[in-house]
Coordinates of C-alpha atoms in Angstrom, one line a residue:
M211 CA 29.5 -38.2 -44.3
N212 CA 32.8 -40.4 -43.1
A213 CA 30.4 -42.8 -41.7
R214 CA 28.7 -43.6 -44.9
V215 CA 31.7 -43.9 -46.9
S216 CA 33.0 -46.4 -44.1
T217 CA 29.9 -48.5 -44.3
L218 CA 30.1 -48.7 -48.2
L219 CA 33.5 -49.9 -47.9
W220 CA 32.7 -52.4 -45.5
L221 CA 29.8 -53.6 -47.8
A222 CA 32.0 -53.8 -50.6
A223 CA 34.6 -55.7 -48.9
V224 CA 31.9 -58.1 -47.6
S225 CA 30.8 -58.5 -51.2
G226 CA 34.1 -59.1 -52.6
G227 CA 34.7 -61.6 -50.0
L228 CA 31.7 -63.5 -50.8
L229 CA 32.5 -63.2 -54.5
A230 CA 35.9 -64.8 -54.0
A231 CA 34.6 -67.7 -51.9
S232 CA 32.2 -68.3 -54.7
S233 CA 34.8 -68.3 -57.3
A234 CA 36.7 -70.7 -55.4
H235 CA 33.9 -73.4 -55.1
A236 CA 32.9 -72.9 -58.7
G237 CA 33.9 -76.5 -59.5
V238 CA 31.4 -77.8 -56.9
F239 CA 28.3 -76.1 -58.0
D240 CA 26.7 -76.2 -61.3
D241 CA 25.8 -73.2 -63.3
D242 CA 22.2 -73.0 -61.7
E243 CA 23.6 -73.2 -58.3
A244 CA 26.3 -70.7 -59.0
R245 CA 23.7 -68.3 -60.5
K246 CA 21.6 -68.7 -57.3
A247 CA 24.4 -67.9 -55.2
V248 CA 25.2 -64.7 -57.2
I249 CA 21.6 -63.6 -56.9
Q250 CA 21.7 -64.4 -53.3
L251 CA 24.8 -62.5 -52.5
R252 CA 23.6 -59.5 -54.8
D253 CA 20.3 -59.5 -52.9
Q254 CA 22.3 -59.7 -49.7
F255 CA 24.6 -56.8 -50.6
N256 CA 21.7 -54.5 -51.9
G257 CA 20.1 -55.3 -48.5
F258 CA 23.1 -54.2 -46.9
Q259 CA 23.3 -51.1 -48.8
A260 CA 19.7 -50.0 -48.5
T261 CA 19.9 -50.5 -44.9
A262 CA 23.2 -48.9 -44.5
S263 CA 21.7 -45.9 -46.6
Q264 CA 18.3 -45.9 -44.6
R265 CA 20.3 -45.5 -41.2
I266 CA 22.6 -42.7 -43.1
D267 CA 19.5 -40.8 -44.2
Q268 CA 17.7 -41.5 -40.8
N269 CA 20.7 -40.2 -38.9
S270 CA 20.9 -37.0 -41.0
R271 CA 17.2 -36.3 -40.5
Q272 CA 17.6 -36.3 -36.9
Q273 CA 20.7 -34.3 -37.1
L274 CA 18.9 -31.9 -39.1
D275 CA 15.8 -32.2 -36.6
M276 CA 18.2 -31.4 -33.8
Q277 CA 19.6 -28.4 -35.6
N278 CA 16.2 -27.0 -36.1
Q279 CA 15.4 -27.6 -32.5
L280 CA 18.4 -25.8 -31.3
E281 CA 17.5 -22.9 -33.6
G282 CA 14.2 -22.7 -32.6
L283 CA 15.2 -22.8 -28.9
R284 CA 17.6 -19.9 -29.5
Q285 CA 15.1 -17.8 -31.0
E286 CA 12.7 -18.5 -28.1
V287 CA 15.3 -17.5 -25.8
A288 CA 16.0 -14.5 -27.8
R289 CA 12.2 -13.6 -27.8
L290 CA 12.0 -14.1 -24.3
R291 CA 15.0 -11.8 -23.5
G292 CA 13.3 -9.2 -25.5
Q293 CA 10.0 -9.6 -23.5
N294 CA 12.1 -9.5 -20.5
E295 CA 13.8 -6.1 -21.4
V296 CA 10.4 -4.6 -22.1
L297 CA 9.0 -5.8 -19.0
Q298 CA 12.1 -4.3 -17.1
N299 CA 11.6 -1.1 -19.0
T300 CA 8.0 -1.0 -17.9
V301 CA 8.5 -1.7 -14.2
D302 CA 11.1 1.1 -14.1
T303 CA 8.9 3.5 -15.8
L304 CA 6.0 2.4 -13.5
Q305 CA 8.4 3.0 -10.4
K306 CA 9.6 6.2 -11.5
Q307 CA 6.1 7.3 -12.1
Q308 CA 5.3 6.1 -8.5
K309 CA 8.2 7.7 -7.0
D310 CA 7.2 11.1 -8.7
Y311 CA 3.6 10.8 -7.9
Y312 CA 4.3 10.5 -4.2
A313 CA 7.1 13.4 -4.2
D314 CA 4.3 15.6 -5.9
L315 CA 1.7 14.7 -3.6
D316 CA 4.2 15.0 -0.5
A317 CA 4.8 18.8 -2.1
R318 CA 1.2 19.5 -2.4
L319 CA 0.4 18.3 1.2
K320 CA 3.1 20.3 2.6
K321 CA 1.3 23.6 1.2
F322 CA -1.5 22.6 3.8
E323 CA 0.6 22.0 6.7
P324 CA 1.8 24.3 9.1
Q325 CA 5.2 25.9 8.5
Q326 CA 8.1 27.2 10.8
V327 CA 8.3 30.7 10.3
T328 CA 10.2 33.6 12.1
V329 CA 8.4 36.8 12.6
D330 CA 9.8 39.8 14.2
G331 CA 12.6 37.5 15.7
K332 CA 10.2 35.0 17.2
E333 CA 9.7 31.4 15.7
G334 CA 6.2 29.7 15.4
L335 CA 4.0 27.6 13.2
A336 CA 1.8 29.1 10.7
Q337 CA -0.7 27.9 8.3
P338 CA 0.0 28.4 4.5
T339 CA -2.7 30.9 4.3
E340 CA -1.6 33.1 7.4
K341 CA 1.0 35.2 5.9
P342 CA -1.2 36.1 2.6
E343 CA -4.2 37.0 4.3
Y344 CA -1.8 39.3 6.8
D345 CA -0.2 40.9 3.9
A346 CA -3.4 41.6 2.3
A347 CA -4.7 43.3 5.5
L348 CA -1.6 45.4 5.8
K349 CA -1.8 46.6 2.3
Q350 CA -5.2 47.8 2.8
F351 CA -4.1 49.8 5.7
Q352 CA -1.0 51.1 3.9
S353 CA -3.4 52.2 1.0
G354 CA -5.4 54.3 3.6
D355 CA -8.4 51.9 3.6
F356 CA -8.5 51.8 7.5
K357 CA -11.9 50.4 8.0
G358 CA -11.3 47.6 5.7
A359 CA -7.8 47.1 6.9
G360 CA -9.5 47.1 10.6
N361 CA -12.2 44.3 9.6
A362 CA -9.4 42.2 7.9
F363 CA -7.1 42.1 10.9
S364 CA -10.2 41.5 13.3
A365 CA -10.9 38.6 11.3
F366 CA -7.3 37.2 11.2
A367 CA -7.2 37.6 14.9
K368 CA -10.3 35.3 15.1
K369 CA -9.4 32.9 12.4
Y370 CA -5.7 32.5 13.7
P371 CA -5.5 32.8 17.6
Q372 CA -2.2 30.9 17.8
S373 CA -0.6 32.7 14.8
P374 CA 3.0 33.9 15.1
Y375 CA 1.4 37.0 13.2
L376 CA -1.1 37.7 15.9
P377 CA 0.8 40.5 17.8
L378 CA 1.4 42.3 14.6
A379 CA -2.2 41.9 13.4
Q380 CA -3.3 43.3 17.1
F381 CA -0.8 46.4 16.7
W382 CA -2.1 47.3 13.3
L383 CA -5.9 46.7 14.2
G384 CA -5.2 49.1 16.9
N385 CA -3.9 51.4 14.5
S386 CA -6.7 51.1 12.0
L387 CA -9.3 51.9 14.9
Y388 CA -7.1 55.0 16.0
A389 CA -7.2 56.1 12.4
Q390 CA -11.0 55.8 12.6
R391 CA -11.1 57.9 15.7
D392 CA -12.2 54.6 17.8
Y393 CA -9.7 55.5 20.6
K394 CA -11.4 53.6 23.3
G395 CA -11.3 50.3 20.8
S396 CA -7.8 51.2 19.7
T397 CA -6.7 51.5 23.4
F398 CA -8.2 48.2 24.4
V399 CA -6.9 46.4 21.4
L400 CA -3.3 47.7 22.0
Q401 CA -3.2 47.1 25.9
N402 CA -4.2 43.5 25.3
M403 CA -1.4 43.2 22.9
V404 CA 1.2 44.4 25.3
Q405 CA 0.0 42.4 28.0
Q406 CA -0.1 39.3 26.0
Y407 CA 3.2 39.7 24.4
P408 CA 5.3 42.0 26.7
T409 CA 8.8 41.3 24.9
H410 CA 7.5 41.9 21.4
A411 CA 9.3 44.3 19.2
K412 CA 6.2 46.3 18.6
V413 CA 5.2 47.0 22.3
P414 CA 7.2 50.1 22.7
D415 CA 5.4 51.5 19.4
A416 CA 2.0 50.0 20.8
M417 CA 2.3 52.1 24.1
I418 CA 3.1 55.1 21.9
A419 CA -0.3 54.6 20.1
I420 CA -2.0 54.1 23.4
A421 CA -0.4 57.5 24.6
N422 CA -1.7 59.0 21.5
N423 CA -5.2 57.5 22.4
Q424 CA -5.1 59.0 25.8
L425 CA -4.1 62.3 24.7
E426 CA -7.2 62.3 22.1
T427 CA -9.3 61.5 24.9
G428 CA -8.1 64.3 27.3
Q429 CA -6.0 62.0 29.5
K430 CA -3.0 64.0 29.2
A431 CA -1.4 62.8 32.7
Q432 CA -2.0 59.2 31.9
A433 CA -0.4 59.9 28.3
R434 CA 2.9 61.4 29.8
K435 CA 2.9 58.3 32.2
T436 CA 2.6 56.0 29.7
L437 CA 5.5 57.7 27.5
E438 CA 7.6 57.9 30.4
T439 CA 7.2 54.2 31.1
V440 CA 8.4 53.6 27.3
V441 CA 11.3 55.7 28.0
S442 CA 12.5 54.0 31.1
K443 CA 11.4 50.3 30.3
Y444 CA 13.0 50.3 26.6
P445 CA 16.2 52.6 26.6
G446 CA 18.0 52.8 23.6
T447 CA 15.3 51.7 21.6
E448 CA 13.9 53.8 18.7
G449 CA 10.6 53.5 20.7
A450 CA 12.1 55.1 23.6
Q451 CA 13.5 58.0 21.4
A452 CA 10.1 58.6 19.7
A453 CA 8.2 58.6 23.3
S454 CA 11.2 61.0 24.5
N455 CA 10.3 63.5 21.6
R456 CA 6.8 63.1 22.3
L457 CA 7.1 64.1 25.9
K458 CA 8.9 67.3 24.9
T459 CA 5.9 68.4 22.9
L460 CA 3.5 68.1 26.0
K461 CA 2.9 71.1 28.2

């Protein structure tokens, strides 16, 4: 706006100067020449004024265009920032979903991997299905289903030959056979258990069960010897006490 006022003032000064010069030489020119000079000066003034107005209008339009472009750029930057936030949120969501997926997958896979367990003080690796199957067989035995328990423990021993539950499975298999009056089969299973796992906590009880099989088959002397071995080899244990009490009943 200041530029426009300055331009108009300059044009007025020029016009005034020209008019003053024309008046000073009025005596030199006749009326026609004076009229022509005035018209020429007026036309020049109008031309200057038109040119100045055009330049001012052009500058104003350019300034307006620049402001519009700047506003457009600001809007575009804002739009891109919004898109960037949406994309970042999407990426964060996908990363979390991926992390949760792999965590869930890892947890599922671990259910099928061998786990470290402690059975009667002994550590070992067990398949996830071992304990449920062992517990199911033991539950059959405790409910009096000795045949079903025997079959279950036998299947367990064949399926999991390296299981940390195997000594217990053999012990209860021997007792299941004893309950079915299969004394020979019971003795065979229990003797294998004692030989394979001589330090297992159930060995004294297994030997007492062997002595019971021997008594049932008329091997009284062998039964006494088996019980005496329990007393001498495992002193201070519940098995030794049970064997000692059993010896007192033998004649």
